[in-house]
């Protein structure tokens, strides 16, 4: 009998290393001041552990680097394109494969084709670039998360699911002819990287079929989602994850992907679908904005690395380590009494700053204050998902409280080891000893559009 080891090790060894940005607390104090308490303004070399995003920040394998060297850079019909196309067709089953430089380019093209005024796109939850592209086309993006998604403390296996009954009421109210598409985001990035069950995908597909609405997957983290199905959904424990992923795609009429996530590359994406009318229109726009059909804004070497990454990401030892390391971070934080979205998501952990720092009022940006404290104490960079990112402004430009105050700790793929994660947990342990010592912030200036990227802040005058 095989022994069952408790320790889940990184299923790789390291061939090429980069130094981390070591700084002193005093240096970080000054850096924060110069950066106007906005972590987007900090140079990466001054960051020790960078958990800002898992997008495009992963480490490629030796096989992928090998692919980079043999990439075919022909303008038309490159061998690397056919490797890319074959891999995506085999995985997703869709007939038309359109390469793009990243996920949002697929969204821009798709919603230019099918969006427009008076139309509604429905989803479990739109990711923010998806929402922006839907709205830019003139259409409305409407979310239907399940209720348990909004109860952060109470664990549930599939908090990424869509509320099918609410979706159905909406379809009846607005009329199916005004709804050109339903989107299932897997995993559900905006609500904590939570998975969607196969049962829910089937229910949404059945609803859409009945009303003649196509269903697409926004599949940036399809492999993580498939692995969660294997772990948590009845009947899938023995099923290879590749087959689970293929079953997810079989339910859909099309998909798009930010390859910067589960294709284990630093840039790239694709749109894949069966509808020839839509794909013909999409290809026109592709040539206008991205490039010819067989490269779509990418180098041949990028296409090669994506083809290899899409295979590697479905290796179960990788997924076991990936999901386990997010869970390990979440468990470590909970042990220190730090409230998180429970259970942890696939690509990271979301800390509930509203609950952790109840003494800081929303207008003093508790999640941003926590993100700054994490950097000051430990050199860790994270991202605020709260009032600074999503708060509406009143007519004097003042921020109104957003419904949630979260700090996202996104884990880059294959980049950090368990000791790095242990360190992050230790820094939280220090903060958890005296949360009241963390002070609020106030805005000095902030633009109207996407304020969190460039806003300038300072410590609040009132010790709030
Ligand atoms: C990252 C992401 C996108 C956008 O992709 P980019 O490559 O960043 O343009 C779209 N949807 C989801 C779910 C994502 O996570």
Short mmCIF file of C-alpha atoms and ligand atoms in Angstrom, two decimals:
data_model
loop_
_atom_site.label_atom_id
_atom_site.label_comp_id
_atom_site.label_asym_id
_atom_site.label_seq_id
_atom_site.Cartn_x
_atom_site.Cartn_y
_atom_site.Cartn_z
CA UNK A 1 0.00 0.00 0.00
CA UNK A 2 1.16 3.47 -0.89
CA UNK A 3 1.77 5.60 2.23
CA UNK A 4 -0.41 8.76 2.37
CA UNK A 5 1.92 11.66 3.13
CA UNK A 6 0.49 14.61 5.02
CA UNK A 7 2.92 17.13 3.58
CA UNK A 8 1.97 18.31 0.13
CA UNK A 9 5.20 19.42 -1.49
CA UNK A 10 5.72 21.70 -4.47
CA UNK A 11 5.72 19.19 -7.36
CA UNK A 12 8.68 20.87 -9.08
CA UNK A 13 12.27 21.79 -8.44
CA UNK A 14 13.76 25.18 -9.20
CA UNK A 15 16.10 25.70 -12.14
CA UNK A 16 16.30 29.45 -12.37
CA UNK A 17 16.00 31.91 -9.50
CA UNK A 18 15.37 35.62 -9.00
CA UNK A 19 16.26 37.58 -5.87
CA UNK A 20 13.45 38.93 -3.69
CA UNK A 21 13.29 42.64 -2.86
CA UNK A 22 14.64 42.89 0.68
CA UNK A 23 14.03 46.22 2.44
CA UNK A 24 13.97 47.46 6.02
CA UNK A 25 10.81 48.62 7.79
CA UNK A 26 12.15 52.17 7.76
CA UNK A 27 12.73 52.03 4.00
CA UNK A 28 9.22 50.68 3.50
CA UNK A 29 7.80 53.48 5.64
CA UNK A 30 9.41 56.00 3.28
CA UNK A 31 8.48 54.03 0.16
CA UNK A 32 4.81 54.00 1.23
CA UNK A 33 4.87 57.75 1.79
CA UNK A 34 6.46 58.39 -1.63
CA UNK A 35 3.93 55.99 -3.23
CA UNK A 36 1.07 57.97 -1.62
CA UNK A 37 -0.14 54.82 0.14
CA UNK A 38 -0.98 53.28 -3.23
CA UNK A 39 0.74 49.93 -3.74
CA UNK A 40 0.47 50.19 -7.54
CA UNK A 41 3.08 52.98 -7.28
CA UNK A 42 5.70 50.78 -5.63
CA UNK A 43 8.52 49.36 -7.73
CA UNK A 44 8.36 45.57 -7.81
CA UNK A 45 12.00 45.33 -6.70
CA UNK A 46 10.94 46.88 -3.37
CA UNK A 47 8.40 44.11 -2.77
CA UNK A 48 9.36 40.96 -0.88
CA UNK A 49 6.32 38.76 -1.60
CA UNK A 50 4.15 40.04 -4.43
CA UNK A 51 0.55 38.87 -4.09
CA UNK A 52 -0.91 41.73 -6.14
CA UNK A 53 -2.22 39.36 -8.80
CA UNK A 54 -1.96 35.83 -10.17
CA UNK A 55 -2.32 37.21 -13.71
CA UNK A 56 0.72 36.70 -15.92
CA UNK A 57 2.95 36.36 -12.86
CA UNK A 58 3.45 32.58 -12.96
CA UNK A 59 6.66 30.68 -13.61
CA UNK A 60 6.94 28.76 -16.87
CA UNK A 61 8.31 25.24 -16.94
CA UNK A 62 11.53 24.11 -18.61
CA UNK A 63 9.32 22.55 -21.30
CA UNK A 64 7.62 25.88 -21.92
CA UNK A 65 10.97 27.68 -22.17
CA UNK A 66 11.98 24.98 -24.62
CA UNK A 67 8.82 25.80 -26.59
CA UNK A 68 9.78 29.48 -26.58
CA UNK A 69 13.04 28.60 -28.35
CA UNK A 70 11.34 26.62 -31.12
CA UNK A 71 8.40 29.03 -31.62
CA UNK A 72 7.62 29.54 -35.31
CA UNK A 73 7.41 33.28 -36.03
CA UNK A 74 5.85 33.02 -39.50
CA UNK A 75 3.19 35.66 -40.06
CA UNK A 76 0.67 33.23 -41.51
CA UNK A 77 0.20 29.54 -40.84
CA UNK A 78 2.94 29.17 -38.23
CA UNK A 79 3.51 25.69 -36.82
CA UNK A 80 3.15 27.13 -33.31
CA UNK A 81 -0.33 28.36 -34.19
CA UNK A 82 -1.41 24.86 -35.17
CA UNK A 83 -0.02 23.44 -31.91
CA UNK A 84 -2.04 26.09 -30.07
CA UNK A 85 -5.20 25.47 -32.10
CA UNK A 86 -4.99 21.66 -31.76
CA UNK A 87 -4.54 21.87 -28.01
CA UNK A 88 -7.53 24.20 -27.58
CA UNK A 89 -9.74 22.18 -29.93
CA UNK A 90 -8.88 18.96 -28.13
CA UNK A 91 -9.60 20.52 -24.73
CA UNK A 92 -12.71 22.57 -25.51
CA UNK A 93 -14.18 20.91 -28.60
CA UNK A 94 -14.94 24.26 -30.25
CA UNK A 95 -14.44 24.55 -34.00
CA UNK A 96 -13.30 28.16 -34.26
CA UNK A 97 -10.20 29.20 -32.32
CA UNK A 98 -9.17 32.85 -32.30
CA UNK A 99 -5.91 33.89 -30.60
CA UNK A 100 -5.76 37.24 -28.76
CA UNK A 101 -3.11 39.04 -26.70
CA UNK A 102 -5.04 38.69 -23.44
CA UNK A 103 -8.52 37.98 -22.05
CA UNK A 104 -9.95 41.46 -22.36
CA UNK A 105 -9.14 41.57 -26.08
CA UNK A 106 -11.42 38.55 -26.54
CA UNK A 107 -14.08 40.36 -24.51
CA UNK A 108 -13.76 43.55 -26.55
CA UNK A 109 -14.16 41.61 -29.79
CA UNK A 110 -17.01 39.38 -28.59
CA UNK A 111 -19.11 42.16 -27.07
CA UNK A 112 -18.54 44.40 -30.08
CA UNK A 113 -20.11 41.58 -32.12
CA UNK A 114 -23.01 40.67 -29.81
CA UNK A 115 -23.44 43.57 -27.33
CA UNK A 116 -25.11 46.92 -27.86
CA UNK A 117 -27.79 49.15 -26.40
CA UNK A 118 -30.91 47.49 -24.99
CA UNK A 119 -29.17 44.13 -24.53
CA UNK A 120 -28.35 42.28 -21.33
CA UNK A 121 -25.50 39.88 -20.62
CA UNK A 122 -26.23 37.64 -17.65
CA UNK A 123 -23.61 35.85 -15.54
CA UNK A 124 -22.85 34.19 -12.22
CA UNK A 125 -20.63 37.30 -11.85
CA UNK A 126 -18.85 39.34 -14.48
CA UNK A 127 -15.16 39.92 -13.91
CA UNK A 128 -14.41 43.67 -13.96
CA UNK A 129 -12.86 43.79 -17.48
CA UNK A 130 -15.82 41.73 -18.74
CA UNK A 131 -18.29 44.14 -17.20
CA UNK A 132 -16.36 47.11 -18.61
CA UNK A 133 -16.40 45.63 -22.13
CA UNK A 134 -20.10 44.70 -21.95
CA UNK A 135 -20.96 48.22 -20.79
CA UNK A 136 -18.67 49.87 -23.34
CA UNK A 137 -20.71 48.14 -26.07
CA UNK A 138 -23.85 49.77 -24.64
CA UNK A 139 -25.23 46.55 -23.12
CA UNK A 140 -25.89 45.94 -19.42
CA UNK A 141 -23.98 43.33 -17.37
CA UNK A 142 -26.20 41.68 -14.76
CA UNK A 143 -24.89 39.32 -12.04
CA UNK A 144 -26.76 36.43 -10.43
CA UNK A 145 -24.54 35.05 -7.65
CA UNK A 146 -25.98 32.54 -5.20
CA UNK A 147 -26.84 33.89 -1.75
CA UNK A 148 -24.15 31.88 0.06
CA UNK A 149 -21.50 33.73 -2.00
CA UNK A 150 -22.18 36.84 0.08
CA UNK A 151 -21.93 35.09 3.46
CA UNK A 152 -18.14 35.22 3.79
CA UNK A 153 -17.78 33.32 7.07
CA UNK A 154 -19.90 30.29 6.29
CA UNK A 155 -18.13 27.71 4.12
CA UNK A 156 -19.97 26.22 1.15
CA UNK A 157 -18.45 24.05 -1.58
CA UNK A 158 -19.60 26.01 -4.65
CA UNK A 159 -19.96 29.67 -3.80
CA UNK A 160 -19.24 30.51 -7.44
CA UNK A 161 -22.60 29.14 -8.61
CA UNK A 162 -25.29 31.17 -10.35
CA UNK A 163 -28.76 31.65 -8.87
CA UNK A 164 -30.68 29.85 -11.62
CA UNK A 165 -34.17 30.83 -10.40
CA UNK A 166 -33.22 34.53 -10.32
CA UNK A 167 -31.72 34.21 -13.80
CA UNK A 168 -34.94 32.65 -15.07
CA UNK A 169 -37.10 35.43 -13.60
CA UNK A 170 -34.84 37.98 -15.28
CA UNK A 171 -35.03 36.22 -18.67
CA UNK A 172 -38.84 36.21 -18.46
CA UNK A 173 -38.92 39.88 -17.44
CA UNK A 174 -36.54 41.19 -20.12
CA UNK A 175 -37.27 38.69 -22.90
CA UNK A 176 -34.76 36.13 -24.16
CA UNK A 177 -34.36 38.00 -27.47
CA UNK A 178 -32.69 40.85 -25.56
CA UNK A 179 -30.18 38.51 -23.93
CA UNK A 180 -27.58 37.43 -26.50
CA UNK A 181 -25.38 35.57 -23.99
CA UNK A 182 -25.09 34.00 -20.54
CA UNK A 183 -21.58 33.85 -19.07
CA UNK A 184 -20.31 31.48 -16.42
CA UNK A 185 -17.02 32.70 -14.94
CA UNK A 186 -14.99 29.70 -13.75
CA UNK A 187 -13.78 30.08 -11.11
CA UNK A 188 -15.75 33.13 -10.01
CA UNK A 189 -12.95 35.68 -9.67
CA UNK A 190 -14.97 38.68 -8.42
CA UNK A 191 -16.45 36.72 -5.54
CA UNK A 192 -13.37 35.12 -4.05
CA UNK A 193 -12.15 32.70 -6.74
CA UNK A 194 -14.94 30.30 -5.76
CA UNK A 195 -15.79 27.32 -7.98
CA UNK A 196 -18.93 26.54 -9.96
CA UNK A 197 -20.33 23.00 -9.72
CA UNK A 198 -21.04 20.83 -12.76
CA UNK A 199 -24.62 20.58 -11.50
CA UNK A 200 -24.97 24.36 -11.63
CA UNK A 201 -23.35 24.57 -15.09
CA UNK A 202 -25.86 21.97 -16.28
CA UNK A 203 -28.79 23.85 -14.73
CA UNK A 204 -27.74 27.15 -16.35
CA UNK A 205 -27.18 25.39 -19.68
CA UNK A 206 -30.62 23.77 -19.50
CA UNK A 207 -32.22 27.14 -18.71
CA UNK A 208 -30.35 28.81 -21.59
CA UNK A 209 -31.24 26.03 -24.07
CA UNK A 210 -34.92 26.41 -23.19
CA UNK A 211 -34.77 30.11 -23.96
CA UNK A 212 -32.42 29.87 -26.94
CA UNK A 213 -29.62 31.80 -25.20
CA UNK A 214 -26.02 30.64 -25.83
CA UNK A 215 -23.84 30.02 -22.76
CA UNK A 216 -20.11 30.81 -22.73
CA UNK A 217 -17.47 30.10 -20.13
CA UNK A 218 -15.07 32.86 -19.07
CA UNK A 219 -12.55 30.10 -18.38
CA UNK A 220 -9.43 31.87 -17.03
CA UNK A 221 -9.24 29.35 -14.16
CA UNK A 222 -10.97 26.35 -15.73
CA UNK A 223 -8.43 23.84 -14.38
CA UNK A 224 -8.76 25.06 -10.80
CA UNK A 225 -12.54 24.86 -11.20
CA UNK A 226 -12.37 21.33 -12.60
CA UNK A 227 -10.15 20.22 -9.71
CA UNK A 228 -12.61 21.67 -7.16
CA UNK A 229 -15.35 19.63 -8.87
CA UNK A 230 -13.19 16.51 -8.46
CA UNK A 231 -12.65 17.28 -4.77
CA UNK A 232 -16.12 18.43 -3.83
CA UNK A 233 -18.82 17.20 -6.20
CA UNK A 234 -20.46 13.80 -5.91
CA UNK A 235 -19.48 11.36 -8.64
CA UNK A 236 -16.25 13.06 -9.77
CA UNK A 237 -13.66 11.81 -7.28
CA UNK A 238 -12.36 9.15 -9.67
CA UNK A 239 -12.65 11.21 -12.85
CA UNK A 240 -9.46 12.61 -14.45
CA UNK A 241 -9.51 16.45 -14.26
CA UNK A 242 -8.99 16.73 -17.98
CA UNK A 243 -12.27 14.86 -18.53
CA UNK A 244 -14.03 17.08 -16.00
CA UNK A 245 -12.75 20.15 -17.84
CA UNK A 246 -13.89 18.68 -21.16
CA UNK A 247 -17.34 18.04 -19.70
CA UNK A 248 -17.52 21.69 -18.56
CA UNK A 249 -16.69 22.88 -22.08
CA UNK A 250 -19.15 20.44 -23.65
CA UNK A 251 -21.98 22.19 -21.82
CA UNK A 252 -21.00 25.55 -23.32
CA UNK A 253 -21.42 27.12 -26.76
CA UNK A 254 -18.13 28.95 -26.57
CA UNK A 255 -15.45 30.26 -24.24
CA UNK A 256 -12.77 32.85 -23.85
CA UNK A 257 -9.66 32.69 -21.74
CA UNK A 258 -7.06 34.93 -20.21
CA UNK A 259 -4.11 32.57 -20.71
CA UNK A 260 -2.26 34.60 -18.06
CA UNK A 261 -4.03 32.45 -15.49
CA UNK A 262 -4.46 28.71 -16.07
CA UNK A 263 -2.42 28.50 -19.29
CA UNK A 264 0.64 29.13 -17.08
CA UNK A 265 2.06 31.87 -19.32
CA UNK A 266 2.85 35.55 -18.91
CA UNK A 267 0.72 36.82 -21.81
CA UNK A 268 -1.98 35.53 -24.16
CA UNK A 269 -5.57 34.45 -24.55
CA UNK A 270 -8.16 33.09 -26.94
CA UNK A 271 -11.79 33.08 -27.98
CA UNK A 272 -13.23 29.71 -29.07
CA UNK A 273 -16.75 29.02 -30.30
CA UNK A 274 -18.92 27.12 -32.78
CA UNK A 275 -21.12 29.93 -34.13
CA UNK A 276 -19.66 30.68 -37.61
CA UNK A 277 -21.52 33.95 -38.01
CA UNK A 278 -20.09 35.32 -34.75
CA UNK A 279 -16.61 33.96 -35.47
CA UNK A 280 -16.57 35.51 -38.96
CA UNK A 281 -17.40 38.92 -37.46
CA UNK A 282 -14.90 38.38 -34.65
CA UNK A 283 -12.14 37.60 -37.17
CA UNK A 284 -12.80 40.89 -38.96
CA UNK A 285 -12.28 42.77 -35.70
CA UNK A 286 -9.30 40.58 -34.87
CA UNK A 287 -7.49 41.68 -38.01
CA UNK A 288 -8.37 45.28 -37.26
CA UNK A 289 -7.07 45.36 -33.68
CA UNK A 290 -5.00 42.27 -32.82
CA UNK A 291 -3.51 40.71 -35.94
CA UNK A 292 -3.96 37.95 -38.46
CA UNK A 293 -5.96 34.80 -37.62
CA UNK A 294 -2.91 32.67 -36.90
CA UNK A 295 -1.23 34.91 -34.31
CA UNK A 296 -3.76 37.44 -32.93
CA UNK A 297 -1.37 39.85 -31.23
CA UNK A 298 0.98 37.15 -29.93
CA UNK A 299 4.41 35.95 -30.99
CA UNK A 300 4.68 32.38 -32.28
CA UNK A 301 6.69 31.51 -29.17
CA UNK A 302 3.80 32.67 -26.95
CA UNK A 303 1.38 30.37 -28.80
CA UNK A 304 3.80 27.48 -28.26
CA UNK A 305 4.09 28.19 -24.51
CA UNK A 306 0.29 28.39 -24.16
CA UNK A 307 -0.18 25.03 -25.90
CA UNK A 308 2.25 23.42 -23.44
CA UNK A 309 0.83 25.28 -20.41
CA UNK A 310 -2.72 24.12 -21.15
CA UNK A 311 -1.50 20.54 -20.83
CA UNK A 312 0.67 21.09 -17.74
CA UNK A 313 -2.09 22.85 -15.81
CA UNK A 314 -4.21 19.70 -15.85
CA UNK A 315 -1.54 17.57 -14.15
CA UNK A 316 -3.17 16.53 -10.92
CA UNK A 317 0.00 16.87 -8.80
CA UNK A 318 0.15 20.51 -9.88
CA UNK A 319 -3.52 21.17 -9.10
CA UNK A 320 -3.32 19.37 -5.78
CA UNK A 321 -0.39 21.59 -4.76
CA UNK A 322 -2.04 24.71 -6.15
CA UNK A 323 -5.36 24.32 -4.34
CA UNK A 324 -3.63 23.05 -1.20
CA UNK A 325 -1.35 26.08 -0.98
CA UNK A 326 -4.28 28.53 -1.12
CA UNK A 327 -6.08 26.49 1.53
CA UNK A 328 -2.92 26.41 3.67
CA UNK A 329 -2.65 30.20 3.60
CA UNK A 330 -6.35 30.53 4.47
CA UNK A 331 -6.05 28.07 7.37
CA UNK A 332 -3.00 29.94 8.69
CA UNK A 333 -4.87 33.24 8.69
CA UNK A 334 -7.93 31.73 10.39
CA UNK A 335 -5.65 30.33 13.14
CA UNK A 336 -4.58 33.91 13.88
CA UNK A 337 -8.23 34.96 13.97
CA UNK A 338 -7.98 36.84 10.67
CA UNK A 339 -11.40 36.69 8.94
CA UNK A 340 -11.37 35.52 5.32
CA UNK A 341 -13.81 34.49 2.62
CA UNK A 342 -14.23 30.90 3.70
CA UNK A 343 -13.32 28.52 2.18
CA UNK A 344 -10.28 30.01 0.40
CA UNK A 345 -10.59 30.29 -3.38
CA UNK A 346 -8.42 28.62 -5.99
CA UNK A 347 -6.05 31.44 -6.77
CA UNK A 348 -5.72 33.03 -3.38
CA UNK A 349 -7.24 34.20 -0.15
CA UNK A 350 -9.50 37.20 0.39
CA UNK A 351 -9.23 38.85 3.82
CA UNK A 352 -12.36 40.50 5.21
CA UNK A 353 -10.94 43.86 6.33
CA UNK A 354 -14.35 45.19 7.40
CA UNK A 355 -14.47 42.51 10.09
CA UNK A 356 -10.74 42.59 10.93
CA UNK A 357 -10.58 46.39 11.33
CA UNK A 358 -14.05 47.42 12.60
CA UNK A 359 -12.56 50.62 14.08
CA UNK A 360 -11.83 52.03 10.59
CA UNK A 361 -14.84 53.62 8.90
CA UNK A 362 -15.42 52.85 5.20
CA UNK A 363 -14.52 56.44 4.26
CA UNK A 364 -11.08 55.74 5.73
CA UNK A 365 -10.56 52.70 3.47
CA UNK A 366 -10.05 49.78 5.90
CA UNK A 367 -8.96 47.34 3.17
CA UNK A 368 -6.45 49.79 1.69
CA UNK A 369 -5.18 50.52 5.23
CA UNK A 370 -4.66 46.79 5.80
CA UNK A 371 -2.90 46.39 2.45
CA UNK A 372 -0.53 49.24 3.42
CA UNK A 373 0.08 47.73 6.87
CA UNK A 374 0.96 44.39 5.25
CA UNK A 375 3.54 46.12 3.11
CA UNK A 376 4.93 48.21 5.96
CA UNK A 377 5.36 45.28 8.35
CA UNK A 378 6.27 42.53 5.93
CA UNK A 379 7.01 43.90 2.46
CA UNK A 380 3.99 41.99 1.15
CA UNK A 381 2.00 43.49 -1.71
CA UNK A 382 -1.72 42.72 -2.01
CA UNK A 383 -4.67 44.50 -3.55
CA UNK A 384 -7.65 46.33 -2.08
CA UNK A 385 -11.10 45.29 -3.29
CA UNK A 386 -13.25 47.78 -1.45
CA UNK A 387 -14.27 51.40 -1.32
CA UNK A 388 -11.23 52.68 -3.24
CA UNK A 389 -11.80 50.20 -6.09
CA UNK A 390 -15.60 50.09 -6.17
CA UNK A 391 -16.95 52.96 -4.03
CA UNK A 392 -19.42 55.23 -5.85
CA UNK A 393 -18.67 58.96 -5.58
CA UNK A 394 -21.08 61.63 -4.38
CA UNK A 395 -21.34 64.97 -6.19
CA UNK A 396 -18.41 66.36 -4.18
CA UNK A 397 -16.29 63.42 -5.32
CA UNK A 398 -16.34 61.80 -1.87
CA UNK A 399 -16.25 58.00 -1.81
CA UNK A 400 -19.38 56.16 -0.66
CA UNK A 401 -18.85 52.88 1.18
CA UNK A 402 -18.60 49.81 -1.09
CA UNK A 403 -20.54 46.72 0.05
CA UNK A 404 -17.31 44.89 0.93
CA UNK A 405 -13.81 45.66 2.18
CA UNK A 406 -11.50 42.88 1.03
CA UNK A 407 -7.75 42.46 0.67
CA UNK A 408 -6.90 39.90 -1.99
CA UNK A 409 -3.78 37.80 -1.56
CA UNK A 410 -3.43 36.31 -5.04
CA UNK A 411 -0.85 33.54 -5.34
CA UNK A 412 1.26 33.50 -8.52
CA UNK A 413 1.52 30.00 -10.02
CA UNK A 414 4.67 27.95 -9.23
CA UNK A 415 6.51 31.04 -7.92
CA UNK A 416 6.54 30.93 -4.11
CA UNK A 417 7.27 28.01 -1.81
CA UNK A 418 5.65 27.01 1.46
CA UNK A 419 8.21 28.98 3.50
CA UNK A 420 7.15 32.15 1.67
CA UNK A 421 3.54 31.38 2.59
CA UNK A 422 4.55 30.64 6.20
CA UNK A 423 6.16 34.06 6.28
CA UNK A 424 2.94 35.72 5.03
CA UNK A 425 1.03 33.93 7.80
CA UNK A 426 3.58 35.12 10.37
CA UNK A 427 3.20 38.75 9.24
CA UNK A 428 -0.57 38.43 9.66
CA UNK A 429 0.08 36.96 13.12
CA UNK A 430 1.87 40.17 14.05
CA UNK A 431 -0.92 42.37 12.67
CA UNK A 432 -3.55 40.25 14.44
CA UNK A 433 -1.95 41.03 17.83
CA UNK A 434 -2.99 44.65 17.52
CA UNK A 435 -5.42 45.37 14.69
CA UNK A 436 -6.42 48.61 16.42
CA UNK A 437 -2.88 49.85 15.77
CA UNK A 438 -3.68 50.01 12.04
CA UNK A 439 -4.93 53.49 11.15
CA UNK A 440 -7.26 54.62 8.40
CA UNK A 441 -6.36 56.62 5.29
CA UNK A 442 -7.87 59.53 3.42
CA UNK A 443 -7.80 60.45 -0.24
CA UNK A 444 -5.69 63.37 -1.38
CA UNK A 445 -6.69 63.01 -5.02
CA UNK A 446 -8.38 60.32 -7.12
CA UNK A 447 -9.49 60.27 -10.76
CA UNK A 448 -13.08 59.42 -11.73
CA UNK A 449 -12.24 56.28 -13.71
CA UNK A 450 -10.54 53.28 -12.04
CA UNK A 451 -9.34 55.42 -9.09
CA UNK A 452 -7.53 52.59 -7.29
CA UNK A 453 -4.72 52.48 -9.88
CA UNK A 454 -3.57 56.08 -9.43
CA UNK A 455 -5.27 57.52 -6.31
CA UNK A 456 -3.06 59.36 -3.81
CA UNK A 457 -3.77 58.85 -0.13
CA UNK A 458 -2.36 59.79 3.27
CA UNK A 459 -2.88 58.69 6.88
CA UNK A 460 -6.21 60.06 8.14
CA UNK A 461 -6.00 63.16 10.35
CA UNK A 462 -8.42 61.75 12.90
CA UNK A 463 -6.90 58.61 14.31
CA UNK A 464 -9.73 56.54 12.84
C1 LIG B 1 -8.03 38.11 -15.87
C2 LIG B 1 -9.42 37.85 -16.25
C3 LIG B 1 -9.99 38.42 -17.39
C4 LIG B 1 -9.24 39.43 -18.24
O1 LIG B 1 -8.10 38.91 -18.78
P1 LIG B 1 -6.76 39.77 -19.06
O2 LIG B 1 -5.84 38.75 -19.60
O3 LIG B 1 -6.34 40.37 -17.77
O4 LIG B 1 -7.13 40.81 -20.07
C5 LIG B 1 -11.28 38.08 -17.71
N1 LIG B 1 -11.99 37.26 -16.95
C6 LIG B 1 -11.49 36.69 -15.84
C7 LIG B 1 -12.33 35.76 -15.03
C8 LIG B 1 -10.19 36.97 -15.45
O5 LIG B 1 -9.70 36.44 -14.32
#
